[in-house]
Amino acid sequence: MKKSTLILHIEAKTGKTKEERRENGKKSALERSALLKKSLRFDKAAYNRTLGEGAPRSPLLRNCLAAFLVGGGICLFAEALFRLFLSLALPDKMAGQTVSVILIFLTALLTALGIFDSIGRFAGAGTLVPVTGFANAVVSPAIDTKSEGLVLGVGAKIFTVAGPVLLFGVFSGAVYGLLYYLFLLIF
Amino acid sequence: MDLLFGLLKAFLFGGALCVLAQLLIDLTRLTPPRILVLYVVLGVALGALGLYRPFRALAGCGVSVTLLGFGGNVAEGVREAVEAQGLLGALTGGLTAAAGSSAAALCFGYLAALLSRGKPKRL
Amino acid sequence: MPSRIMPHRGITVFSYAAVGGKEEHIGPLGAKLDFHDESGLFGAKTWELAEGEMEGLALEFALSKADLKGSDISLVFAGDLQNQCTATTHGLLPFGIPTLGIYGACSTCTEGLLLAALALGSPAVLRCAALTGSHFCAAERQFRLPLEYGGQRSPTAQWTATAAGAFLLCRYEDAPSPVRVTLSASMVGKPIDSGVSDASNMGAAMAPAAADSILTFLSESDTAPEDYDAIVTGDLGKEGTRLLYRLLEENGLCIRKQHTDCGLLLYDEAIQDIHAGASGCGCSAAALAAHFLPAFAEGKLQKILFLSTGALMSPSILEQGQSIVGIAPVICLEGGKQNSFCGAD
């Protein structure tokens, strides 16, 4: 049934339009409040507008400093490994991939030992932005859903956090590929 | 000297990309998963515009091991694949470029699940 | 239409017990818990079952303190934080007590006590139990992110308590021991749309409902905050408490002197990284069973208003961009056989 026909149907059955029903609801709520000696004046819009006033804020400077040091530190460690592999005559691309795999392995290990969540809590974006964040996003639901079994638990839910990263990465890559293909055709 | 300079650049650029994400977390209502997606898509866009390669040449692992680098690699992979295979490359290039990291995360994730069990978080 | 306040004649809470996890044991109420488990599993295989085990343990302690067994209880109102109250029903299986599952998010504790008091209005009900619990790990899995996920919590975020509380109620004449506390009146809360859609700011989502219930209860009963030793909210936390004061003061009511929040009682800020405080059904239940009811027994309290605050939300509703609706049922507890709503017996 189309939405408009459905609405007509409901109107015919109840004898009231949606607006009338909403008005009636408001009226009965007012009648109910009128019976009370006093009722709370609560302006939802104003409440939400001023919610932030006086609210505790994240310690921005501390968070940024931690993110900078830990994130930078991870990248520095990666760069050192990368240069080590290059000096061992590994080709550029392989060296890069090996570094990523090592970071992912270390993240998986620390996550499994229950240490990574404390590091992430301290570092914030510092562990989120490097590939460690992606790895933790895959490993943590895997460990968490073990109780639901290896297939429907771990297997199905391993991507609950990291799935969007893969989807949007691959999809935007495909869109770029299509555009690039058309570009090559035309020029 | 070149080594030290390279390490320093990786530290500074990597750190700066993390600070940017931290500012997004603390000052906007973006949640971490959204920021990860943002970085990956931004990386693909940088790669598509041909900016990722010079950025990586400058920052080294400071960008290549971040999610921005993940996206950049996807774009690079797609370009190479399209050049080699035509339109099919638009589909094969991305995952091929991301294969190492994705497979590593999946396999290590599964092993981690097999070998460990959830611990309660500390306050 | 009669007033929204429902007086209860001659109803007492005659036994109670609280059980908690490791962090709850470290906190200020730790020594008063009847039992705690460092591992948080309470002998169960999963966090979900652990929540039920914990509730079962709390009920077991409440029963044994009064020298009763499951078959002495006519019915139990019980609920937890999981879908379909699965923890509760699993935990209650060994007792064989007729069960009514209830769900009021973190307001379940007061909701259960209120319903138990109403049920005791029927002569068919001899003793009635109210039971609730919440488990941090199960709640994180259901509502937020995997436990091992490494991220920062917002400063307004609250920590779901791993705790359970059980309460046994009966009429005065059936009480096995001298009556220490009376459940003299209650009021059902109204769902209030807070407009807040931030899952890490539950305090803000619940404060309007708490404000509405407190203001309505005080004005309908013609009482002032000074008439109570304490006005206790369930789990508003720091942020919710701040907003509750602001909302009430905008309406010309100041409760700063009398107000306490269970979310701020459970953990020790000096040694525990509590952010905005504790939350969850177990939070107010454990605080009531381990702190407030013993204070009545010791004669330190004479009259309190107790309202657990619930934030009714699910991940789906938040992802769909809807706001969180809050609810806050109220009960009034008085020392001994005092009853300012029906007159003392």
XYZ file of C-alpha atoms in Angstrom:
655
model
C 0.000 0.000 0.000
C 1.271 3.463 -0.862
C 1.955 5.718 2.094
C -0.664 8.267 0.969
C -3.384 5.586 0.631
C -2.392 4.184 4.004
C -2.773 7.591 5.609
C -6.234 8.022 4.007
C -7.135 4.570 5.283
C -6.116 5.418 8.825
C -7.949 8.741 8.617
C -11.139 6.998 7.465
C -10.895 4.393 10.240
C -10.112 6.781 13.081
C -12.057 9.739 11.731
C -9.074 11.957 12.521
C -6.064 13.197 10.581
C -2.592 12.616 11.909
C -2.385 16.272 12.916
C -5.670 16.007 14.799
C -4.478 12.922 16.606
C -1.249 14.661 17.549
C -3.217 17.731 18.710
C -5.457 15.492 20.811
C -2.418 13.875 22.372
C -0.980 17.267 23.242
C -4.325 18.397 24.646
C -4.680 15.348 26.885
C -1.105 15.782 28.090
C -1.945 19.390 28.977
C -5.149 18.329 30.733
C -3.145 15.800 32.720
C -0.550 18.391 33.704
C -3.312 20.814 34.627
C -4.459 18.316 37.250
C -1.029 18.453 38.843
C -0.297 21.152 41.354
C 2.875 21.966 39.484
C 4.605 20.517 36.481
C 8.101 20.792 35.137
C 8.753 23.469 32.567
C 11.186 21.763 30.206
C 12.184 23.292 26.876
C 13.808 20.454 24.958
C 15.321 22.654 22.268
C 16.823 25.104 24.740
C 18.060 22.235 26.926
C 19.956 20.663 24.055
C 21.262 24.025 22.841
C 22.802 24.790 26.202
C 23.824 21.233 27.042
C 27.492 21.977 26.433
C 27.618 25.027 28.731
C 29.535 24.000 31.819
C 29.927 20.421 30.574
C 33.261 18.741 31.217
C 35.548 18.863 28.201
C 38.085 16.371 26.988
C 41.586 17.440 28.044
C 42.418 18.590 24.518
C 46.058 19.484 24.995
C 46.862 16.268 26.862
C 44.979 14.170 24.302
C 46.704 15.855 21.354
C 50.111 15.482 22.951
C 49.525 11.786 23.671
C 48.203 11.247 20.127
C 51.204 13.063 18.669
C 53.809 11.186 20.679
C 52.305 7.704 20.368
C 51.186 8.115 16.747
C 54.474 9.688 15.773
C 56.332 7.000 17.702
C 54.534 4.211 15.833
C 55.380 5.864 12.496
C 58.994 6.326 13.575
C 59.231 2.660 14.540
C 57.698 1.731 11.175
C 60.154 3.961 9.298
C 63.088 2.390 11.110
C 61.839 -1.108 10.216
C 61.221 0.011 6.645
C 64.781 1.272 6.278
C 66.115 -1.891 7.845
C 64.251 -4.016 5.268
C 65.445 -1.754 2.445
C 69.014 -2.207 3.644
C 68.375 -5.972 3.491
C 67.711 -5.423 -0.235
C 63.939 -5.933 -0.023
C 62.090 -4.094 -2.832
C 60.305 -0.901 -1.796
C 56.771 -2.285 -2.010
C 57.500 -5.498 -0.140
C 59.327 -3.664 2.595
C 56.303 -1.398 3.089
C 53.878 -4.314 3.227
C 56.074 -6.259 5.626
C 56.170 -3.269 7.969
C 52.353 -3.084 7.924
C 52.060 -6.811 8.596
C 54.437 -6.541 11.571
C 52.458 -3.633 13.050
C 49.243 -5.592 12.587
C 50.766 -8.660 14.218
C 51.952 -6.647 17.223
C 48.518 -5.041 17.561
C 46.810 -8.443 17.409
C 49.182 -9.747 20.070
C 48.668 -6.778 22.405
C 44.904 -6.909 21.840
C 44.800 -10.614 22.635
C 46.810 -10.011 25.807
C 44.274 -7.351 26.842
C 46.880 -4.579 26.805
C 45.943 -2.701 23.654
C 42.733 -1.182 25.024
C 44.711 0.536 27.780
C 47.224 1.869 25.240
C 44.373 3.076 23.017
C 42.723 4.727 26.006
C 45.918 6.677 26.662
C 46.818 7.449 23.058
C 43.405 8.122 21.489
C 43.923 8.912 17.815
C 47.603 8.047 18.222
C 46.812 4.339 17.869
C 43.661 4.874 15.810
C 45.154 6.499 12.708
C 48.120 4.167 12.066
C 47.269 0.705 10.749
C 47.235 -0.390 14.435
C 43.755 1.187 14.709
C 42.486 -0.859 11.773
C 44.052 -4.022 13.171
C 42.545 -3.475 16.622
C 39.162 -2.810 14.986
C 39.354 -6.265 13.343
C 40.890 -8.222 16.227
C 38.764 -6.863 19.099
C 35.343 -7.968 17.790
C 36.909 -11.309 16.819
C 37.958 -11.982 20.423
C 34.742 -10.529 21.773
C 32.393 -12.686 19.736
C 34.158 -15.984 20.374
C 31.354 -16.881 22.797
C 28.918 -16.916 19.864
C 30.974 -19.513 18.004
C 33.686 -19.395 15.359
C 31.443 -19.120 12.302
C 28.461 -16.994 13.292
C 30.343 -15.224 16.073
C 33.923 -14.509 15.055
C 33.408 -15.089 11.329
C 30.327 -12.967 10.914
C 31.158 -10.192 13.331
C 34.870 -9.682 12.691
C 34.021 -6.737 10.428
C 31.530 -4.948 12.683
C 33.971 -2.117 13.402
C 36.448 -2.299 10.495
C 33.961 -3.226 7.764
C 33.177 0.396 6.869
C 36.895 1.105 6.335
C 37.222 -1.725 3.802
C 33.904 -0.979 2.113
C 34.501 2.716 1.604
C 38.150 2.210 0.740
C 37.345 -0.367 -1.937
C 34.274 1.463 -3.210
C 35.951 4.850 -3.563
C 38.895 3.052 -5.215
C 36.510 1.461 -7.731
C 34.869 4.819 -8.477
C 38.305 6.308 -9.060
C 39.195 3.319 -11.298
C 36.095 3.887 -13.426
C 36.841 7.599 -13.785
C 40.467 6.881 -14.564
C 39.432 4.303 -17.188
C 37.132 6.856 -18.863
C 39.925 9.419 -18.680
C 42.305 6.996 -20.448
C 39.645 6.265 -23.110
C 39.047 9.914 -23.904
C 42.601 11.218 -23.788
C 72.075 12.061 8.632
C 69.587 11.069 5.950
C 68.433 8.253 8.221
C 67.847 10.551 11.193
C 66.062 13.072 9.007
C 63.847 10.338 7.554
C 62.925 9.055 11.008
C 62.199 12.586 12.218
C 59.945 13.281 9.236
C 58.020 10.023 9.801
C 57.572 10.976 13.467
C 56.412 14.514 12.737
C 54.035 13.748 9.864
C 52.629 10.639 11.541
C 52.135 12.545 14.784
C 50.483 15.463 12.975
C 47.981 13.181 11.199
C 47.090 11.683 14.602
C 46.647 15.120 16.191
C 44.310 16.099 13.362
C 42.175 13.010 14.047
C 42.293 13.698 17.800
C 40.964 17.210 17.191
C 38.145 15.726 15.110
C 37.283 13.304 17.949
C 37.359 15.895 20.714
C 35.915 18.921 18.946
C 33.316 17.396 16.634
C 30.737 14.653 17.130
C 32.543 12.334 14.694
C 33.060 8.875 16.181
C 36.335 6.951 15.670
C 34.866 4.543 13.047
C 33.744 7.543 11.006
C 37.160 9.121 11.274
C 38.790 5.918 10.017
C 36.448 5.933 7.005
C 37.162 9.623 6.438
C 40.913 9.022 6.417
C 40.688 6.090 4.019
C 38.455 7.936 1.563
C 40.685 11.008 1.862
C 43.664 8.764 1.081
C 41.950 7.441 -2.048
C 41.170 11.016 -3.086
C 44.789 12.077 -2.557
C 45.932 9.101 -4.602
C 43.443 9.887 -7.352
C 44.656 13.470 -7.553
C 48.231 12.263 -7.743
C 49.114 13.874 -4.420
C 49.657 10.713 -2.427
C 52.930 9.674 -4.061
C 54.747 12.984 -3.406
C 53.307 13.026 0.129
C 54.696 9.559 0.788
C 58.048 10.496 -0.707
C 58.156 13.327 1.803
C 56.747 11.670 4.932
C 57.684 8.019 4.397
C 56.047 5.744 6.959
C 54.608 8.887 8.584
C 51.838 8.549 6.042
C 52.212 5.081 4.527
C 51.359 3.130 7.702
C 48.361 5.331 8.493
C 44.827 4.833 7.239
C 45.522 7.688 4.810
C 48.273 5.533 3.336
C 45.854 2.585 3.187
C 43.566 4.693 0.977
C 46.496 6.051 -1.021
C 47.705 2.512 -1.717
C 44.229 1.499 -2.856
C 44.193 4.385 -5.356
C 47.711 3.573 -6.588
C 46.763 -0.090 -6.973
C 43.610 0.778 -8.880
C 45.546 3.040 -11.262
C 48.124 0.374 -12.030
C 45.433 -2.276 -12.478
C 43.353 -0.097 -14.812
C 46.458 0.594 -16.890
C 47.187 -3.140 -17.092
C 43.688 -4.691 -17.306
C 41.386 -1.912 -18.412
C 38.000 -1.481 -16.702
C 38.331 -4.740 -14.760
C 41.254 -3.157 -12.928
C 38.845 -0.701 -11.261
C 37.548 -3.692 -9.311
C 40.686 -5.787 -8.858
C 43.206 -3.058 -8.052
C 41.838 -1.848 -4.719
C 41.634 -5.124 -2.833
C 44.914 -6.317 -4.350
C 46.670 -3.289 -2.948
C 44.970 -3.742 0.428
C 45.420 -7.521 0.433
C 48.469 -7.717 2.723
C 47.048 -5.620 5.548
C 43.522 -6.996 5.302
C 44.582 -10.627 5.231
C 47.038 -10.052 8.067
C 44.351 -8.408 10.206
C 41.844 -11.184 9.445
C 44.245 -14.064 10.047
C 45.840 -12.640 13.181
C 42.368 -11.635 14.376
C 41.097 -15.161 13.993
C 44.170 -16.609 15.714
C 43.788 -14.089 18.530
C 40.164 -15.157 18.944
C 41.207 -18.811 19.064
C 43.955 -18.276 21.602
C 42.552 -15.672 23.981
C 39.330 -14.816 25.715
C 37.832 -11.466 26.621
C 39.027 -9.886 29.830
C 36.991 -7.380 31.807
C 38.112 -3.824 31.214
C 39.675 -1.909 34.093
C 38.123 1.315 35.303
C -8.184 11.732 38.206
C -6.431 11.028 41.507
C -2.971 12.311 42.302
C -0.111 10.471 40.632
C 1.268 9.394 44.014
C 0.275 5.915 45.158
C 0.392 5.448 48.965
C 1.144 1.903 50.168
C -0.168 0.776 53.530
C 2.010 -1.396 55.727
C 4.604 -2.565 53.209
C 8.175 -3.241 54.356
C 11.434 -4.281 52.717
C 12.485 -6.997 55.148
C 15.606 -8.390 53.501
C 18.040 -7.281 50.840
C 21.454 -8.116 49.424
C 23.990 -6.687 46.991
C 26.605 -8.408 44.861
C 29.298 -6.758 42.739
C 32.362 -7.158 40.560
C 35.986 -6.230 41.140
C 35.724 -2.470 40.537
C 32.608 -2.257 42.721
C 34.514 -4.017 45.492
C 37.359 -1.509 45.246
C 34.821 1.334 45.513
C 33.543 2.909 48.759
C 30.629 0.467 49.116
C 32.892 -2.535 48.501
C 33.051 -3.715 52.101
C 29.253 -3.662 52.385
C 28.632 -5.947 49.411
C 27.468 -9.432 50.379
C 29.708 -10.979 47.744
C 32.070 -9.970 44.978
C 33.949 -11.782 42.240
C 37.294 -10.484 40.977
C 36.935 -12.269 37.634
C 33.486 -10.850 36.985
C 32.308 -14.199 35.671
C 30.662 -15.510 38.867
C 31.394 -19.028 37.686
C 29.543 -18.592 34.393
C 30.951 -19.163 30.911
C 29.907 -15.885 29.299
C 29.353 -12.305 30.472
C 25.678 -12.605 29.597
C 25.218 -15.601 31.902
C 27.430 -13.961 34.536
C 24.854 -11.161 34.791
C 22.189 -13.752 35.609
C 24.433 -15.684 38.018
C 25.056 -12.448 39.882
C 21.325 -11.734 40.180
C 20.733 -15.288 41.391
C 23.452 -14.847 44.024
C 21.948 -11.572 45.250
C 18.557 -13.248 45.613
C 20.171 -16.221 47.374
C 21.777 -13.912 49.956
C 18.572 -11.921 50.487
C 16.642 -15.161 51.033
C 19.189 -16.723 53.386
C 19.386 -13.558 55.525
C 15.661 -13.967 56.216
C 16.013 -17.746 56.495
C 13.717 -18.299 53.528
C 13.876 -20.309 50.340
C 12.644 -19.745 46.781
C 9.290 -21.424 47.435
C 8.506 -18.867 50.173
C 8.345 -16.083 47.583
C 5.014 -15.597 45.793
C 6.465 -13.790 42.794
C 9.429 -11.787 41.661
C 9.688 -8.686 39.489
C 13.078 -8.854 37.869
C 14.988 -7.399 34.970
C 18.420 -6.629 33.581
C 19.973 -4.771 30.657
C 19.858 -7.539 28.061
C 17.349 -8.153 25.320
C 14.311 -10.103 26.532
C 15.678 -10.136 30.117
C 17.611 -13.306 29.307
C 20.147 -12.874 32.101
C 17.411 -12.625 34.719
C 15.444 -15.631 33.557
C 18.579 -17.766 33.399
C 19.658 -16.616 36.846
C 16.214 -17.292 38.298
C 15.846 -20.792 36.821
C 17.101 -22.662 39.939
C 14.666 -20.840 42.254
C 11.429 -21.769 40.504
C 9.746 -18.516 41.537
C 6.900 -17.206 39.325
C 8.563 -14.356 37.465
C 7.499 -11.159 35.818
C 10.285 -9.770 33.645
C 10.526 -5.994 33.670
C 12.650 -3.604 31.637
C 13.157 0.007 32.575
C 16.806 0.309 31.546
C 18.620 1.605 34.638
C 15.311 2.419 36.367
C 14.497 -1.274 36.848
C 15.379 -1.295 40.562
C 12.728 1.259 41.542
C 10.321 -0.133 38.978
C 10.549 -3.583 40.585
C 10.134 -2.255 44.144
C 7.133 -0.181 43.076
C 5.479 -3.155 41.379
C 6.229 -5.408 44.350
C 4.538 -2.920 46.681
C 1.504 -2.825 44.379
C 1.385 -6.622 44.127
C 1.364 -6.894 47.935
C -1.963 -5.058 47.782
C -3.367 -8.440 46.738
C -3.972 -10.900 49.587
C -2.850 -13.688 47.225
C 0.688 -12.368 47.382
C 2.492 -13.148 50.628
C 6.088 -12.180 49.936
C 7.293 -10.462 46.834
C 10.828 -10.006 45.510
C 12.356 -7.283 43.346
C 15.602 -8.153 41.635
C 17.884 -6.469 39.152
C 21.462 -6.451 37.935
C 23.735 -5.208 35.197
C 27.120 -6.372 33.950
C 29.688 -4.022 32.440
C 31.020 -6.529 29.918
C 27.600 -7.699 28.735
C 26.368 -4.113 28.439
C 29.423 -2.986 26.452
C 28.877 -5.872 24.066
C 25.197 -5.100 23.623
C 25.305 -1.324 23.493
C 28.804 -0.126 22.625
C 32.078 -1.523 21.302
C 34.038 -4.758 21.790
C 35.785 -4.938 25.180
C 39.277 -5.057 23.649
C 38.645 -2.063 21.402
C 41.170 0.628 22.279
C 39.486 3.989 22.354
C 38.976 6.961 24.622
C 35.776 7.512 26.562
C 34.114 10.883 26.530
C 34.280 12.792 29.856
C 30.490 12.538 30.113
C 30.547 8.752 29.604
C 29.423 6.515 32.459
C 30.571 3.086 33.504
C 27.937 0.334 33.643
C 28.179 -1.198 37.097
C 28.769 -4.929 37.419
C 26.384 -5.352 40.316
C 23.061 -6.800 41.371
C 20.603 -6.086 44.156
C 17.774 -8.192 45.539
C 14.941 -6.989 47.799
C 12.256 -8.950 49.617
C 9.009 -7.207 50.507
C 5.972 -8.173 52.568
C 3.184 -6.696 54.657
C 4.051 -5.703 58.258
C 2.187 -8.646 59.760
C 4.213 -11.146 57.734
C 7.620 -9.619 58.481
C 10.015 -12.180 60.006
C 11.912 -9.491 61.962
C 11.082 -6.061 63.458
C 10.086 -3.606 60.731
C 13.010 -1.276 59.964
C 11.854 0.380 56.802
C 8.521 1.124 55.154
C 7.865 1.607 51.475
C 5.263 4.287 52.073
C 4.473 5.614 48.611
C 5.460 5.447 44.992
C 4.932 7.239 41.725
C 5.194 5.859 38.208
C 7.486 7.899 35.990
C 6.466 9.471 32.703
C 8.658 8.914 29.627
C 10.305 12.237 28.811
C 12.056 12.864 25.515
C 15.356 14.475 26.399
C 16.249 15.317 22.801
C 19.734 13.968 23.569
C 21.046 11.424 21.064
C 24.573 11.009 22.412
C 25.013 7.499 23.852
C 27.993 8.675 25.876
C 25.938 11.315 27.686
C 23.283 9.270 29.452
C 23.211 11.672 32.394
C 21.901 14.412 30.142
C 19.341 12.010 28.665
C 17.957 11.082 32.102
C 18.101 14.425 33.934
C 14.799 15.809 32.512
C 12.898 12.658 33.561
C 14.425 12.818 37.045
C 13.585 16.516 37.331
C 9.992 15.878 36.234
C 9.530 13.049 38.751
C 11.102 14.950 41.674
C 9.147 18.136 41.023
C 5.864 16.255 40.553
C 6.342 14.055 43.612
C 7.247 16.963 45.887
C 4.429 19.212 44.716
C 1.795 16.434 44.690
C 2.736 15.349 48.201
C 2.970 18.947 49.453
C 6.459 18.253 50.740
C 9.698 20.189 50.406
C 13.213 18.845 49.929
C 13.828 19.630 53.636
C 11.249 16.983 54.587
C 13.628 14.275 53.342
C 16.974 13.120 54.711
C 18.011 12.413 51.168
C 16.718 12.610 47.626
C 18.529 9.818 45.840
C 18.775 9.466 42.075
C 19.899 6.242 40.418
C 22.684 6.943 37.979
C 22.707 10.511 36.704
C 26.441 10.725 37.288
C 28.259 14.043 37.509
C 26.914 15.474 34.297
C 23.317 14.388 34.879
C 23.444 15.728 38.432
C 24.667 19.117 37.191
C 21.850 19.244 34.641
C 19.247 18.049 37.184
C 20.157 20.937 39.507
C 19.936 23.361 36.602
C 16.537 22.088 35.426
C 15.058 22.107 38.935
C 16.482 25.516 39.775
C 14.939 26.918 36.590
C 11.678 25.652 38.100
C 12.392 27.235 41.477
C 13.441 24.099 43.351
C 16.834 23.550 44.984
C 17.730 20.058 46.171
C 21.515 20.458 46.384
C 21.546 19.860 50.174
C 19.523 16.646 50.101
C 20.547 15.149 46.782
C 22.831 12.131 46.370
C 23.402 10.126 43.215
C 24.130 6.385 43.375
C 26.325 6.775 40.286
C 28.709 8.847 42.410
C 28.669 6.456 45.387
C 29.847 3.286 43.711
C 33.400 4.184 42.731
C 36.244 6.072 44.345
C 37.258 8.943 42.113
C 40.673 9.211 43.731
C 41.764 5.754 42.603
C 39.297 4.878 39.844
C 39.021 6.625 36.494
C 35.267 7.074 36.731
C 34.604 9.796 34.135
C 31.002 10.866 34.861
C 30.215 8.034 37.312
C 28.520 4.638 37.419
C 25.338 3.591 35.646
C 23.255 0.505 34.962
C 20.396 -1.183 36.857
C 22.911 -2.703 39.252
C 24.184 0.722 40.262
C 21.100 1.973 42.111
C 20.188 -1.547 43.273
C 23.575 -2.134 44.892
C 23.660 1.353 46.426
C 20.179 0.857 47.898
C 20.946 -2.613 49.268
C 24.475 -1.888 50.481
C 24.143 1.716 51.646
C 20.669 3.194 52.103
C 18.700 0.243 53.500
C 21.427 -0.584 56.078
C 21.359 3.094 57.085
C 17.629 2.744 57.796
C 18.309 -0.378 59.848
C 20.880 1.569 61.879
C 18.402 4.404 62.347
C 20.577 6.893 60.480
C 17.881 7.679 57.934
C 14.213 8.476 58.539
C 12.791 9.349 55.136
C 14.195 9.329 51.633
C 12.976 9.683 48.077
C 14.560 7.100 45.836
C 14.335 7.275 42.074
C 16.297 5.111 39.685
C 16.727 6.811 36.365
C 16.460 4.942 33.084
C 17.731 5.950 29.654
C 15.643 3.975 27.188
C 17.763 3.438 24.142
C 19.094 0.844 21.761
C 21.962 1.020 19.273
C 19.448 0.808 16.393
C 17.348 3.713 17.588
C 20.440 5.877 18.038
C 21.844 4.914 14.624
C 18.478 5.917 13.196
C 19.048 9.373 14.678
C 16.359 9.228 17.372
C 16.815 10.801 20.770
C 16.938 8.993 24.105
C 13.790 8.910 26.228
C 14.305 8.989 29.982
C 12.090 7.626 32.742
C 12.267 7.887 36.524
C 9.868 6.007 38.817
C 9.924 7.138 42.460
C 9.515 5.402 45.781
C 9.487 6.905 49.252
C 11.154 4.925 52.045
C 10.586 5.735 55.711
C 12.177 4.443 58.896
C 10.375 1.858 61.071
C 6.605 1.879 60.668
C 6.382 5.564 59.860
C 4.155 6.359 56.926
C 3.551 10.006 56.121
C 1.176 9.040 53.310
C -1.214 6.752 55.212
C -0.403 7.615 58.844
C 1.591 5.236 61.063
C 0.092 1.850 61.953
